[in-house]
mmCIF file of C-alpha atoms in Angstrom:
data_model
loop_
_atom_site.group_PDB
_atom_site.id
_atom_site.type_symbol
_atom_site.label_atom_id
_atom_site.label_comp_id
_atom_site.label_asym_id
_atom_site.label_seq_id
_atom_site.Cartn_x
_atom_site.Cartn_y
_atom_site.Cartn_z
ATOM 1 C CA MET A 292 21.291 -14.367 -24.019
ATOM 2 C CA ILE A 293 21.587 -16.153 -27.379
ATOM 3 C CA ASP A 294 18.972 -18.727 -28.349
ATOM 4 C CA LEU A 295 20.714 -21.375 -30.449
ATOM 5 C CA LEU A 296 17.406 -23.135 -31.029
ATOM 6 C CA ALA A 297 16.164 -20.143 -33.019
ATOM 7 C CA ARG A 298 19.087 -20.333 -35.432
ATOM 8 C CA ASN A 299 19.030 -22.297 -38.685
ATOM 9 C CA PRO A 300 21.430 -20.427 -40.998
ATOM 10 C CA SER A 301 21.934 -20.989 -44.706
ATOM 11 C CA LEU A 302 25.262 -21.100 -46.523
ATOM 12 C CA SER A 303 26.157 -20.257 -50.104
ATOM 13 C CA PRO A 304 28.655 -22.459 -51.983
ATOM 14 C CA GLU A 305 31.233 -19.703 -51.583
ATOM 15 C CA GLU A 306 30.670 -19.595 -47.827
ATOM 16 C CA LEU A 307 31.074 -23.366 -47.631
ATOM 17 C CA THR A 308 34.610 -23.177 -49.007
ATOM 18 C CA ALA A 309 35.650 -19.872 -47.413
ATOM 19 C CA GLY A 310 37.368 -19.599 -44.087
ATOM 20 C CA LEU A 311 38.958 -23.050 -44.165
ATOM 21 C CA THR A 312 41.749 -21.936 -41.873
ATOM 22 C CA PRO A 313 42.870 -22.974 -38.378
ATOM 23 C CA ASN A 314 40.093 -22.184 -35.924
ATOM 24 C CA ALA A 315 40.493 -20.094 -32.793
ATOM 25 C CA ARG A 316 41.896 -22.944 -30.705
ATOM 26 C CA PHE A 317 44.742 -23.410 -33.201
ATOM 27 C CA LYS A 318 45.315 -19.897 -34.552
ATOM 28 C CA ASN A 319 48.484 -19.385 -32.527
ATOM 29 C CA VAL A 320 50.039 -22.825 -32.843
ATOM 30 C CA ARG A 321 53.323 -23.165 -34.691
ATOM 31 C CA PHE A 322 56.002 -25.797 -35.172
ATOM 32 C CA ASP A 323 58.084 -23.925 -32.594
ATOM 33 C CA ASN A 324 55.500 -24.226 -29.810
ATOM 34 C CA TYR A 325 54.678 -27.877 -30.426
ATOM 35 C CA ARG A 326 55.906 -29.782 -27.375
ATOM 36 C CA PRO A 327 56.665 -33.380 -28.339
ATOM 37 C CA ASN A 328 56.537 -35.927 -25.548
ATOM 38 C CA PRO A 329 60.195 -36.872 -24.906
ATOM 39 C CA ASP A 330 59.155 -40.453 -24.177
ATOM 40 C CA PHE A 331 57.830 -40.874 -27.723
ATOM 41 C CA SER A 332 60.363 -39.936 -30.377
ATOM 42 C CA SER A 333 57.798 -40.334 -33.176
ATOM 43 C CA GLN A 334 56.228 -37.001 -32.148
ATOM 44 C CA ALA A 335 59.382 -34.992 -32.826
ATOM 45 C CA GLU A 336 59.955 -37.072 -35.958
ATOM 46 C CA ALA A 337 56.462 -36.198 -37.206
ATOM 47 C CA ARG A 338 57.200 -32.494 -36.832
ATOM 48 C CA ALA A 339 60.482 -32.870 -38.720
ATOM 49 C CA SER A 340 58.756 -34.876 -41.461
ATOM 50 C CA LEU A 341 56.132 -32.186 -41.941
ATOM 51 C CA GLN A 342 58.728 -29.440 -42.129
ATOM 52 C CA ALA A 343 60.713 -31.415 -44.696
ATOM 53 C CA PHE A 344 57.532 -32.253 -46.612
ATOM 54 C CA LEU A 345 56.514 -28.619 -46.711
ATOM 55 C CA GLN A 346 59.883 -27.558 -48.005
ATOM 56 C CA GLY A 347 59.846 -30.283 -50.657
ATOM 57 C CA ALA A 348 56.302 -29.467 -51.716
ATOM 58 C CA GLN A 349 57.054 -25.778 -52.176
ATOM 59 C CA VAL A 350 60.554 -25.670 -53.627
ATOM 60 C CA ARG A 351 61.881 -27.423 -56.677
ATOM 61 C CA PRO A 352 65.500 -27.652 -57.930
ATOM 62 C CA GLY A 353 66.829 -24.330 -59.072
ATOM 63 C CA GLY A 354 64.877 -22.442 -56.442
ATOM 64 C CA PHE A 355 61.675 -22.228 -58.465
ATOM 65 C CA ARG A 356 58.498 -22.232 -56.419
ATOM 66 C CA LEU A 357 55.951 -24.959 -56.897
ATOM 67 C CA PHE A 358 53.301 -22.256 -56.725
ATOM 68 C CA ARG A 359 53.515 -21.162 -60.335
ATOM 69 C CA LYS A 360 51.299 -21.612 -63.376
ATOM 70 C CA THR A 361 52.812 -24.961 -64.360
ATOM 71 C CA ARG A 362 52.768 -27.096 -61.259
ATOM 72 C CA SER A 363 54.296 -30.467 -60.571
ATOM 73 C CA GLU A 364 52.076 -33.266 -59.367
ATOM 74 C CA GLY A 365 51.029 -33.037 -55.731
ATOM 75 C CA ARG A 366 52.590 -35.051 -52.920
ATOM 76 C CA GLY A 367 50.962 -36.521 -49.828
ATOM 77 C CA LEU A 368 51.817 -37.166 -46.192
ATOM 78 C CA TYR A 369 49.655 -39.135 -43.754
ATOM 79 C CA LEU A 370 49.984 -38.958 -39.950
ATOM 80 C CA ASP A 371 48.380 -41.761 -37.970
ATOM 81 C CA GLY A 372 48.196 -41.915 -34.209
ATOM 82 C CA GLY A 373 46.012 -41.977 -31.125
ATOM 83 C CA PHE A 374 43.928 -39.180 -29.663
ATOM 84 C CA GLY A 375 45.646 -36.153 -28.200
ATOM 85 C CA VAL A 376 49.183 -36.637 -29.549
ATOM 86 C CA GLY A 377 49.196 -33.223 -31.250
ATOM 87 C CA LYS A 378 48.336 -34.145 -34.847
ATOM 88 C CA THR A 379 45.917 -31.225 -35.255
ATOM 89 C CA HIS A 380 48.510 -28.874 -33.737
ATOM 90 C CA LEU A 381 51.002 -30.078 -36.345
ATOM 91 C CA LEU A 382 48.442 -29.769 -39.146
ATOM 92 C CA ALA A 383 47.619 -26.177 -38.181
ATOM 93 C CA SER A 384 51.337 -25.408 -37.855
ATOM 94 C CA THR A 385 51.802 -26.672 -41.400
ATOM 95 C CA TYR A 386 49.064 -24.317 -42.575
ATOM 96 C CA HIS A 387 50.736 -21.335 -40.900
ATOM 97 C CA ALA A 388 54.167 -22.221 -42.302
ATOM 98 C CA ALA A 389 52.973 -22.884 -45.858
ATOM 99 C CA GLN A 390 52.788 -20.459 -48.735
ATOM 100 C CA GLY A 391 50.251 -20.146 -51.513
ATOM 101 C CA VAL A 392 46.559 -21.051 -51.591
ATOM 102 C CA ARG A 393 45.743 -23.622 -48.938
ATOM 103 C CA ALA A 394 42.862 -24.908 -46.850
ATOM 104 C CA LEU A 395 42.500 -26.771 -43.569
ATOM 105 C CA MET A 396 39.347 -28.740 -42.827
ATOM 106 C CA SER A 397 38.165 -31.882 -41.113
ATOM 107 C CA PHE A 398 37.394 -34.924 -43.205
ATOM 108 C CA GLN A 399 33.745 -34.574 -42.216
ATOM 109 C CA ASP A 400 33.707 -30.946 -43.372
ATOM 110 C CA LEU A 401 35.071 -32.111 -46.728
ATOM 111 C CA MET A 402 32.303 -34.696 -47.010
ATOM 112 C CA TYR A 403 29.668 -32.051 -46.290
ATOM 113 C CA ILE A 404 31.177 -29.748 -48.928
ATOM 114 C CA ILE A 405 31.207 -32.500 -51.562
ATOM 115 C CA GLY A 406 27.672 -33.501 -50.601
ATOM 116 C CA SER A 407 26.432 -29.935 -50.863
ATOM 117 C CA LEU A 408 28.240 -28.885 -54.059
ATOM 118 C CA GLY A 409 28.510 -32.211 -55.844
ATOM 119 C CA MET A 410 31.820 -33.768 -56.867
ATOM 120 C CA VAL A 411 32.425 -31.709 -60.021
ATOM 121 C CA ARG A 412 31.828 -28.344 -58.359
ATOM 122 C CA ALA A 413 33.778 -29.368 -55.259
ATOM 123 C CA VAL A 414 36.829 -30.313 -57.337
ATOM 124 C CA GLU A 415 36.605 -27.026 -59.218
ATOM 125 C CA ALA A 416 36.330 -25.087 -55.937
ATOM 126 C CA PHE A 417 39.692 -26.475 -54.805
ATOM 127 C CA ARG A 418 41.414 -26.736 -58.187
ATOM 128 C CA GLY A 419 43.633 -23.715 -57.512
ATOM 129 C CA HIS A 420 44.812 -24.859 -54.084
ATOM 130 C CA GLN A 421 48.438 -25.793 -53.643
ATOM 131 C CA LEU A 422 47.893 -27.525 -50.304
ATOM 132 C CA LEU A 423 44.965 -29.260 -48.582
ATOM 133 C CA LEU A 424 45.197 -30.209 -44.913
ATOM 134 C CA ILE A 425 42.579 -32.790 -43.912
ATOM 135 C CA ASP A 426 42.138 -33.632 -40.246
ATOM 136 C CA GLU A 427 40.604 -36.858 -38.899
ATOM 137 C CA PHE A 428 40.554 -38.762 -42.190
ATOM 138 C CA GLU A 429 37.955 -41.510 -41.719
ATOM 139 C CA LEU A 430 38.181 -44.992 -43.166
ATOM 140 C CA ASP A 431 35.040 -46.316 -41.459
ATOM 141 C CA ASP A 432 32.537 -45.459 -44.192
ATOM 142 C CA PRO A 433 33.312 -47.007 -47.624
ATOM 143 C CA GLY A 434 31.137 -44.452 -49.400
ATOM 144 C CA ASN A 435 32.939 -41.483 -47.871
ATOM 145 C CA THR A 436 36.319 -43.086 -48.501
ATOM 146 C CA HIS A 437 35.403 -43.573 -52.160
ATOM 147 C CA MET A 438 34.351 -39.910 -52.447
ATOM 148 C CA ALA A 439 37.615 -38.747 -50.891
ATOM 149 C CA ASN A 440 39.601 -41.037 -53.196
ATOM 150 C CA THR A 441 37.798 -39.609 -56.240
ATOM 151 C CA PHE A 442 38.170 -36.016 -55.026
ATOM 152 C CA LEU A 443 41.891 -36.240 -54.245
ATOM 153 C CA GLY A 444 42.520 -38.394 -57.312
ATOM 154 C CA GLN A 445 41.469 -35.474 -59.487
ATOM 155 C CA LEU A 446 43.323 -32.757 -57.587
ATOM 156 C CA MET A 447 46.684 -34.313 -56.730
ATOM 157 C CA PRO A 448 47.802 -35.098 -60.315
ATOM 158 C CA ALA A 449 47.058 -31.452 -61.118
ATOM 159 C CA GLY A 450 49.452 -30.218 -58.444
ATOM 160 C CA THR A 451 47.606 -30.117 -55.128
ATOM 161 C CA SER A 452 49.614 -31.535 -52.223
ATOM 162 C CA VAL A 453 47.794 -33.098 -49.266
ATOM 163 C CA VAL A 454 48.537 -33.703 -45.589
ATOM 164 C CA ALA A 455 46.035 -35.918 -43.794
ATOM 165 C CA THR A 456 45.740 -37.141 -40.223
ATOM 166 C CA SER A 457 43.759 -40.013 -38.777
ATOM 167 C CA ASN A 458 43.121 -41.590 -35.388
ATOM 168 C CA THR A 459 43.790 -45.145 -34.347
ATOM 169 C CA GLU A 460 41.524 -46.407 -31.599
ATOM 170 C CA PRO A 461 43.396 -46.308 -28.231
ATOM 171 C CA GLY A 462 42.760 -50.010 -27.556
ATOM 172 C CA ALA A 463 44.507 -50.895 -30.789
ATOM 173 C CA LEU A 464 47.633 -48.893 -29.969
ATOM 174 C CA GLY A 465 48.743 -51.400 -27.368
ATOM 175 C CA GLN A 466 48.517 -54.091 -30.030
ATOM 176 C CA GLY A 467 50.798 -52.070 -32.289
ATOM 177 C CA ARG A 468 47.967 -51.517 -34.751
ATOM 178 C CA PHE A 469 47.779 -48.362 -36.816
ATOM 179 C CA ASN A 470 45.674 -47.376 -39.807
ATOM 180 C CA ALA A 471 48.415 -46.603 -42.324
ATOM 181 C CA SER A 472 48.001 -49.893 -44.224
ATOM 182 C CA ASP A 473 44.212 -49.447 -44.290
ATOM 183 C CA PHE A 474 44.649 -45.898 -45.565
ATOM 184 C CA GLN A 475 46.900 -46.967 -48.420
ATOM 185 C CA ARG A 476 44.676 -49.905 -49.351
ATOM 186 C CA GLN A 477 41.495 -47.838 -49.472
ATOM 187 C CA ILE A 478 42.923 -44.948 -51.482
ATOM 188 C CA GLN A 479 44.594 -47.144 -54.072
ATOM 189 C CA GLY A 480 44.348 -44.555 -56.811
ATOM 190 C CA ILE A 481 46.534 -42.075 -54.940
ATOM 191 C CA ALA A 482 48.266 -44.232 -52.307
ATOM 192 C CA SER A 483 51.610 -44.087 -54.072
ATOM 193 C CA ARG A 484 51.678 -40.319 -53.561
ATOM 194 C CA PHE A 485 51.565 -40.585 -49.756
ATOM 195 C CA GLU A 486 54.295 -41.059 -47.199
ATOM 196 C CA THR A 487 52.912 -42.506 -43.963
ATOM 197 C CA HIS A 488 54.103 -41.734 -40.453
ATOM 198 C CA ARG A 489 52.838 -43.014 -37.111
ATOM 199 C CA VAL A 490 52.693 -40.797 -34.048
ATOM 200 C CA ASP A 491 52.781 -42.612 -30.702
ATOM 201 C CA GLY A 492 51.925 -41.339 -27.241
ATOM 202 C CA PRO A 493 49.164 -40.905 -24.659
ATOM 203 C CA ASP A 494 46.289 -38.425 -24.917
ATOM 204 C CA TYR A 495 47.781 -35.117 -23.723
ATOM 205 C CA ARG A 496 44.306 -33.968 -22.638
ATOM 206 C CA GLN A 497 44.290 -36.685 -19.977
ATOM 207 C CA ARG A 498 48.032 -36.714 -19.271
ATOM 208 C CA GLY A 499 48.441 -36.998 -15.508
ATOM 209 C CA THR A 500 44.755 -36.347 -14.862
ATOM 210 C CA ALA A 501 41.497 -38.226 -14.574
ATOM 211 C CA PRO A 502 38.779 -37.476 -17.148
ATOM 212 C CA GLU A 503 36.408 -34.760 -15.956
ATOM 213 C CA GLY A 504 32.701 -35.323 -15.337
ATOM 214 C CA PRO A 505 29.759 -32.945 -15.864
ATOM 215 C CA LEU A 506 29.515 -29.997 -13.493
ATOM 216 C CA LEU A 507 27.595 -30.206 -10.246
ATOM 217 C CA PRO A 508 24.785 -27.647 -9.656
ATOM 218 C CA ALA A 509 26.975 -25.309 -7.585
ATOM 219 C CA GLU A 510 29.797 -25.490 -10.151
ATOM 220 C CA TRP A 511 27.306 -24.832 -12.962
ATOM 221 C CA ALA A 512 26.050 -21.701 -11.166
ATOM 222 C CA VAL A 513 29.604 -20.404 -10.676
ATOM 223 C CA TRP A 514 30.444 -21.029 -14.341
ATOM 224 C CA GLN A 515 27.303 -19.208 -15.531
ATOM 225 C CA ALA A 516 28.066 -16.218 -13.320
ATOM 226 C CA ARG A 517 31.457 -15.807 -15.019
ATOM 227 C CA GLN A 518 29.985 -15.617 -18.530
ATOM 228 C CA ASP A 519 28.793 -12.564 -20.472
ATOM 229 C CA ARG A 520 25.036 -13.100 -20.623
ATOM 230 C CA ALA A 521 24.796 -11.138 -23.884
ATOM 231 C CA THR A 522 26.771 -13.846 -25.707
ATOM 232 C CA LEU A 523 25.915 -16.876 -23.572
ATOM 233 C CA ALA A 524 23.868 -19.683 -25.142
ATOM 234 C CA LEU A 525 22.104 -22.086 -22.758
ATOM 235 C CA THR A 526 20.074 -25.115 -23.808
ATOM 236 C CA SER A 527 19.089 -28.521 -22.587
ATOM 237 C CA HIS A 528 20.777 -31.488 -24.190
ATOM 238 C CA ARG A 529 17.406 -32.844 -25.343
ATOM 239 C CA ASP A 530 16.343 -29.595 -27.032
ATOM 240 C CA LEU A 531 19.759 -29.150 -28.640
ATOM 241 C CA ASN A 532 19.685 -32.635 -30.150
ATOM 242 C CA ARG A 533 16.202 -32.049 -31.553
ATOM 243 C CA HIS A 534 17.335 -28.793 -33.135
ATOM 244 C CA LEU A 535 20.503 -30.267 -34.622
ATOM 245 C CA LEU A 536 18.360 -32.720 -36.586
ATOM 246 C CA ASP A 537 16.987 -29.716 -38.507
ATOM 247 C CA VAL A 538 20.324 -27.957 -39.109
ATOM 248 C CA HIS A 539 22.760 -29.293 -41.692
ATOM 249 C CA PRO A 540 26.097 -30.042 -39.971
ATOM 250 C CA SER A 541 27.912 -27.806 -42.459
ATOM 251 C CA ARG A 542 26.049 -24.900 -40.817
ATOM 252 C CA PHE A 543 26.966 -25.634 -37.201
ATOM 253 C CA ALA A 544 29.874 -23.174 -37.202
ATOM 254 C CA LYS A 545 27.690 -20.385 -38.575
ATOM 255 C CA MET A 546 25.009 -21.242 -36.014
ATOM 256 C CA LEU A 547 27.631 -20.526 -33.344
ATOM 257 C CA ALA A 548 28.669 -17.179 -34.850
ATOM 258 C CA GLY A 549 28.778 -14.465 -32.186
ATOM 259 C CA VAL A 550 28.376 -16.949 -29.342
ATOM 260 C CA GLY A 551 30.788 -16.409 -26.454
ATOM 261 C CA ALA A 552 30.067 -19.549 -24.414
ATOM 262 C CA VAL A 553 27.733 -22.552 -24.530
ATOM 263 C CA GLY A 554 26.071 -24.268 -21.591
ATOM 264 C CA ILE A 555 24.334 -27.615 -22.073
ATOM 265 C CA HIS A 556 22.366 -28.903 -19.112
ATOM 266 C CA ASP A 557 20.918 -32.338 -18.415
ATOM 267 C CA LEU A 558 23.186 -34.477 -20.593
ATOM 268 C CA ALA A 559 21.490 -37.804 -21.242
ATOM 269 C CA PRO A 560 22.380 -41.071 -23.020
ATOM 270 C CA MET A 561 21.802 -41.055 -26.793
ATOM 271 C CA SER A 562 20.466 -44.321 -28.165
ATOM 272 C CA ASP A 563 19.928 -42.982 -31.706
ATOM 273 C CA GLN A 564 23.185 -42.981 -33.680
ATOM 274 C CA ASN A 565 22.037 -40.198 -36.019
ATOM 275 C CA VAL A 566 21.430 -37.983 -32.980
ATOM 276 C CA ALA A 567 24.751 -38.996 -31.434
ATOM 277 C CA LEU A 568 26.811 -38.299 -34.569
ATOM 278 C CA ARG A 569 25.322 -34.826 -34.960
ATOM 279 C CA PHE A 570 26.079 -34.091 -31.314
ATOM 280 C CA VAL A 571 29.672 -35.267 -31.884
ATOM 281 C CA HIS A 572 30.047 -32.867 -34.824
ATOM 282 C CA PHE A 573 28.575 -30.047 -32.739
ATOM 283 C CA ILE A 574 31.163 -30.702 -30.012
ATOM 284 C CA ASP A 575 33.901 -30.733 -32.668
ATOM 285 C CA LYS A 576 32.808 -27.257 -33.787
ATOM 286 C CA LEU A 577 32.639 -25.961 -30.213
ATOM 287 C CA TYR A 578 36.123 -27.296 -29.572
ATOM 288 C CA ASP A 579 37.651 -26.009 -32.802
ATOM 289 C CA LEU A 580 36.163 -22.546 -32.302
ATOM 290 C CA GLY A 581 37.711 -22.397 -28.844
ATOM 291 C CA LEU A 582 34.386 -21.577 -27.182
ATOM 292 C CA PRO A 583 34.072 -22.052 -23.428
ATOM 293 C CA ALA A 584 31.517 -24.737 -22.656
ATOM 294 C CA ALA A 585 30.033 -26.363 -19.580
ATOM 295 C CA MET A 586 27.663 -29.290 -19.142
ATOM 296 C CA THR A 587 25.645 -30.969 -16.435
ATOM 297 C CA GLY A 588 23.888 -34.309 -16.306
ATOM 298 C CA ALA A 589 24.800 -37.922 -16.987
ATOM 299 C CA PRO A 590 28.380 -39.255 -16.687
ATOM 300 C CA LEU A 591 30.301 -39.000 -19.948
ATOM 301 C CA ASN A 592 30.814 -42.749 -20.269
ATOM 302 C CA THR A 593 27.028 -43.241 -20.507
ATOM 303 C CA LEU A 594 26.339 -40.760 -23.321
ATOM 304 C CA PHE A 595 27.012 -43.063 -26.261
ATOM 305 C CA ASP A 596 25.274 -46.426 -26.422
ATOM 306 C CA GLU A 597 27.547 -49.434 -25.998
ATOM 307 C CA THR A 598 26.239 -51.036 -29.191
ATOM 308 C CA TYR A 599 27.811 -48.372 -31.381
ATOM 309 C CA ARG A 600 30.434 -46.818 -29.095
ATOM 310 C CA HIS A 601 32.705 -49.698 -30.098
ATOM 311 C CA GLY A 602 31.441 -50.012 -33.671
ATOM 312 C CA ALA A 603 32.370 -48.387 -36.967
ATOM 313 C CA TYR A 604 32.406 -44.851 -35.563
ATOM 314 C CA ALA A 605 34.178 -45.665 -32.300
ATOM 315 C CA LYS A 606 36.977 -43.183 -33.029
ATOM 316 C CA LYS A 607 34.503 -40.316 -33.382
ATOM 317 C CA TYR A 608 32.962 -41.030 -30.006
ATOM 318 C CA SER A 609 36.288 -41.517 -28.234
ATOM 319 C CA ARG A 610 37.597 -38.223 -29.610
ATOM 320 C CA CYS A 611 34.378 -36.483 -28.586
ATOM 321 C CA LEU A 612 34.622 -37.737 -24.994
ATOM 322 C CA SER A 613 38.251 -36.615 -24.830
ATOM 323 C CA ARG A 614 37.319 -33.143 -26.053
ATOM 324 C CA ILE A 615 34.306 -32.808 -23.724
ATOM 325 C CA SER A 616 36.547 -33.745 -20.814
ATOM 326 C CA GLU A 617 39.002 -31.010 -21.782
ATOM 327 C CA LEU A 618 36.187 -28.448 -22.140
ATOM 328 C CA LEU A 619 34.885 -29.372 -18.700
ATOM 329 C CA ARG A 620 38.368 -29.098 -17.204
ATOM 330 C CA GLU A 621 38.673 -25.629 -18.691
ATOM 331 C CA ALA A 622 35.230 -24.714 -17.315
ATOM 332 C CA MET A 623 36.259 -25.804 -13.818
ATOM 333 C CA ALA A 624 39.537 -23.886 -14.021
ATOM 334 C CA GLY A 625 37.766 -20.687 -15.019
#
C-alpha cells in the first residue's frame, strides 16, 4: 500500500512546465465526442466557436501557418458558464485538435508556476508557445488576476493565442449573470484580444441524479476489496490535511505518481480556509488524473464552513463538491 503522508516531492523548473497536457480523465475527449445538451444551444455554439477560433488562430490568408518564425499577435477566446457544462472537455478537445507548441493548465497551476519561477522566468518558459489553454480562470483574487494580466499581456502581443474558461456561480445563472464583463474589465490590457462566449446548462455530473454522499462502512469495505493494494493509498482526512500543509500544491500531482486509487476516511468539516483550499486543489488533481477515489465521514454539504463557502472562493468549493460527488458515484458503480 502507498503511504501518501511519506511523500513530499520536489520539482525542478523544467518539471513545473512539462506535461501540461490533458490529464487522464480528458485524454480521449475530442470535439466529435462532446455531447451538447440539446436544450441549451450555447453548448453546440461554444464548440463551433472553438473550432472556428482554432482555425483562425492557426491559418492566415494564403495558407501560411501561424506557427512560423514571424508570428502574428495572439488572439483570445473566453468561455463562461456554470459547473459541469463541458467547458474542460471543450478545452481539452481544443488541445488535441491544435497544432504547434501548446499547453493546458488550470489557472491555479499557472499561479503556482509564476510564484515558483517568478514572472520573468515564467514568461520566458512559455514564450515559444503558440497556444495556452487555461481552465477555471479566477477573478476572485485581485493579486492573481493582476499576475495573469501581466503574464498574458507579455505573451499575447508576441503571438501566443489563449483560450480560457471560467465558472459562474450556479445561483447567479438564474439571474442571468455571467462573468464575461468582469473578465474583460479586470484584464484591461488584453481584453480587446478576447471574444467572450457564455455556455448555459445544468451540471452534467448531477443531471437526473441526486448528489452522492460518503460511503457507508459496508460500501467502503467493498470498494477497498476491489482495489489493487500495491497501488492503493489510504489516509484519514485529518492526517491528509495536515500533510498537505507541508507540500506545495504544485507538487500534488507528483505526490500522486504511481497511485492507483485513493481512499479518504472520516471526512470532517474544515473551518480553516487555508486547509480547505489545499484540500480543494488535491481533489482537483485526483479528478484530473482520473484516479478512483472513495470517502467516508461527514456529509459533503458540511465540509466547507458557511462563512466562506459563499464568499470569494465559492466557485472553488462548489466545483469541488460536484467533483467529489462524481468520484463517489463512480466508486459506488465499481
